[in-house]
Amino acid sequence: MTQIIHRSCPTCEASCGLTMEVDRERGEVLSVKGDPDDVRSQGYVCAKSQAFHHIYRDPERLRRPVKRVGGDWEEVSWDEALDAVAARLAAVRDEYGKDAIAMYYGNPNGHNFHTQIYTQLFIGMLDTERFFSAGSVDQQPKNLSSELLYGNAWLFPVPDLSRTDFFVCMGGNPMVSQGSLLGAPDVGREFAALRERGGHMVVIDPRRTETAAVADQHLFIRPGTDALLLMAWVHELFARQAVNIGALADRVEGLAALEELARPFTPEAVAPRTGVPAAALRALVDGFAGAQRPVLYGRIGLCTQAFGTLASWLVDVVNLLQGRLDEEGGAMFARPATGQNESRGEPQPLQHGRWKSRARGFPEYMSMLPASCMAEEMECTGADAVRALITVAGNPVLSVPNGKRIDAAMDNVEFKVALDIYINETTRHADYILPSTTQLEHSNYDFLFAAFAQRNFARYSPQVFAPEPGAKHQHEIFVELLARMNGMSASDLDAMMLDGLVDSVLPALEGVGKEQVLAASAHHEGGERLLDILLRVGPYGDRFAAGGEGLNLDKVKAQPHGVDLGPLQPGVLPQMLNTQDGCIRLLHPLLEADIARLAAALDEPAPVLVLIGRRHIRDMNSWLHNLKNYARGADRCTLYMHPDDAAGRGIADGDVAEISSAVGRLAVPVEYHDGMMPGVVSLPHGFGHRYPGTRQSTASGQLPGVSANDLVDDDALDLPSGTSVVNGVAVEVHAQP
Ligand SMILES: Nc1nc2c(c(=O)[nH]1)N[C@H]1C(S)=C(S)[C@@H](COP(=O)(O)OP(=O)(O)OC[C@H]3O[C@@H](n4cnc5c(=O)[nH]c(N)nc54)[C@H](O)[C@@H]3O)O[C@H]1N2
Ligand SMILES: Nc1nc2c(c(=O)[nH]1)N[C@H]1C(S)=C(S)[C@@H](COP(=O)(O)OP(=O)(O)OC[C@H]3O[C@@H](n4cnc5c(=O)[nH]c(N)nc54)[C@H](O)[C@@H]3O)O[C@H]1N2
Ligand code: SF4
Ligand SMILES: [Mo]
């Protein structure tokens, strides 16, 4: 029998609403379409909306644990696999210490509510100093900037696209990525509406991107120089006496020191490095100042570069200095129903530098070491050796700089386990692979991305198909491993989670006791019970008042198209700030030290040719390539080159050329692209499905491509945050003989 189910797409941050026609008995998805009644996306979907049910169906996806036997794989029972893995991990920990276990955490974890809520438990109990994640090839500079400015590493200002009249986009390509840290289904519609109401849109990017194509103006910038451009913008604001903070003025500290630090960065001084003429920058500053509701937005191109933290921080500073932070049409703060953006009362000290990596002594940030340090840590020997590696929904061999070195270093590690659903470039090394259920087999809640969405909303997604008997959800795998490693029962650990959560919310619930919280949420199970509690304590919650107003999970579940909680509100930041004494301190020694490094960079010679990345609408990092409907079409793993750069090197359109960097060398087809800034070439990441022993025959057969990360130098880091520099990599390109 066919049934209609509404849920959100778990593939990217937009989290579009879907209408799925399914036959539950036969486990078949008959169609997936945009849900016209979804409170946010109103029917919009992109080409990847079909991805997750094809993943569910993919015959090469793992459904049961596998164990490596020589060069082959053998299916084993869950009990056998969990017992064996837990025993080995516990033995390593007991003999060599907790830091002999390394762990890498990948991006899909962020799209699964249950995994997210159990993550703290898993990471906390493993407690390894060798913890790496995709975050340090992504948003970690923004985390650091937010932690320094607002006291909450996950409190990100989002550009209020529906009300701005002047939108400046740097280092993001939302027309393809569908928006990141700005949560908007159908951003194309937002941009069209902006222009229809007479607004103006500027894109600053080393490539004339798909987003630049729908903007009023595009400015080329040399990769990695955004912090220089933005410091010059700040310089201009002080020089023009145009700093006007507005409502937050009383809370901002450090203006005089910032003015002093910005002094050397005049538009003329930075122009030779940025490639943006001083007059063009001044015109941009004029345009922004002359608009009613301007806003500046920066994304991954600003994070994963040499001055990622400074550039990310300066985006907020530029908005703040012009009164555009926490204001309508400016950079605003979402208020997710699960409460993670609310002030937590007690300011926490900055989590930075509490320990260092063994090999290069790089400081930890947010309990993590840079993913770019992973290979060298696995190369350590003796007392510092990594003896076991856990990867959780991640593919660092393709997604992390110098992936070939990671691939080789994995051979040094005696025991490896992957919590993953495919045998791919990374997991092929594992001794055991423990595959979780996939998205259709569990419920979901749009948790992380509601914290930086364009509108406040709450959205529950029901489970579509019952998992195969015995199959495990990711968080169950976490719990079962921890239980076995620590001689506890899984139910003890679940009880610990519930207890910890209830204790943490009680102080915010005057007059409500623990018993009441437990009784009122008792009809929900597992992670859903935790979700119910978070919703009820959150800013729209019913606060456990029976029959009262306010949200709880039952009410959210009753709204299959999502609950609209209204547009973002101005003036919410003071209640969200978590800094000492409630002030926004503009500067911090980490930033000041990096501004000195930035000043020194003004005089350094620039490489002749540099590499940047790009994304394609049908890709999602490295992991959708095994789906036939996304593997079709022309090769998209090509090197975009400006025709002059290519012709000058004797390379014709379509030729296979050799590209080399400090760490690697690849042969790749060149595609002429007059939208490239001269001196800049572009290659997408997530390809390179060429390793033996994987089980993704469509990926390796139909679009293997090459891995951009075989060219990216793992030595190069944004120093304050430890984020990989994947944009602005010095390369050479030669015609092949
Ligand atoms: N050069 C360059 N490198 C980059 C970037 C770039 O722009 N340029 N971007 C970076 C960014 S932003 C990111 S987020 C990272 C991504 O880096 P990663 O997260 O390491 O890589 P992915 O390719 O997303 O790998 C996802 C893995 O999760 C598995 N998986 C998918 N769904 C599930 C599931 O439901 N359960 C389990 N257990 N496993 C699952 C897949 O099989 C795959 O192995 O890449 C980064 N790397
Ligand atoms: N289709 C698709 N969508 C995705 C993903 C995907 O792989 N495919 N990945 C998802 C993930 S994990 C993330 S984190 C988001 C990322 O979302 P976005 O940040 O929008 O990602 P990109 O499309 O890589 O855009 C980065 C832009 O920065 C530019 N750039 C590179 N270097 C510089 C520089 O030095 N300065 C400036 N100003 N610009 C620079 C690039 O040319 C590119 O246009 O996308 C998500 N959405
Ligand atoms: S934009 Fe596409 S991939 Fe992203 S949530 Fe919407 S349908 Fe899914
Ligand atoms: Mo990402």
Coordinates of C-alpha atoms in Angstrom, one line a residue, residues 7 49 66 76 100 151 154 162-164 225 253 263 293 339 348 429 464 520 523 550 552 565 613 616 627 677 687:
R7 CA 10.2 14.7 6.0
S49 CA 16.8 15.3 -3.2
V66 CA 32.2 -6.8 8.0
V76 CA 30.0 -11.2 10.9
A100 CA 46.9 5.9 21.5
G151 CA 31.4 33.3 23.9
W154 CA 28.3 27.7 17.4
S162 CA 14.9 38.3 2.7
R163 CA 15.2 41.8 4.1
T164 CA 18.6 43.0 3.1
T225 CA 43.9 37.7 0.7
E253 CA 35.3 46.7 23.8
R263 CA 46.1 51.6 10.3
R293 CA 20.0 47.3 5.2
G339 CA 17.8 26.2 22.7
Q348 CA 33.3 29.1 29.6
H429 CA 41.9 -0.1 5.6
V464 CA 10.3 5.8 6.8
A520 CA 6.2 14.2 31.2
H523 CA 6.2 8.4 26.4
G550 CA 4.4 26.2 23.9
N552 CA 6.9 19.9 22.9
L565 CA 8.6 30.1 14.3
G613 CA 38.3 24.3 -5.0
H616 CA 29.0 20.8 -8.2
L627 CA 24.9 6.5 -7.2
M677 CA 40.9 34.9 -12.3
F687 CA 37.2 12.6 -6.3

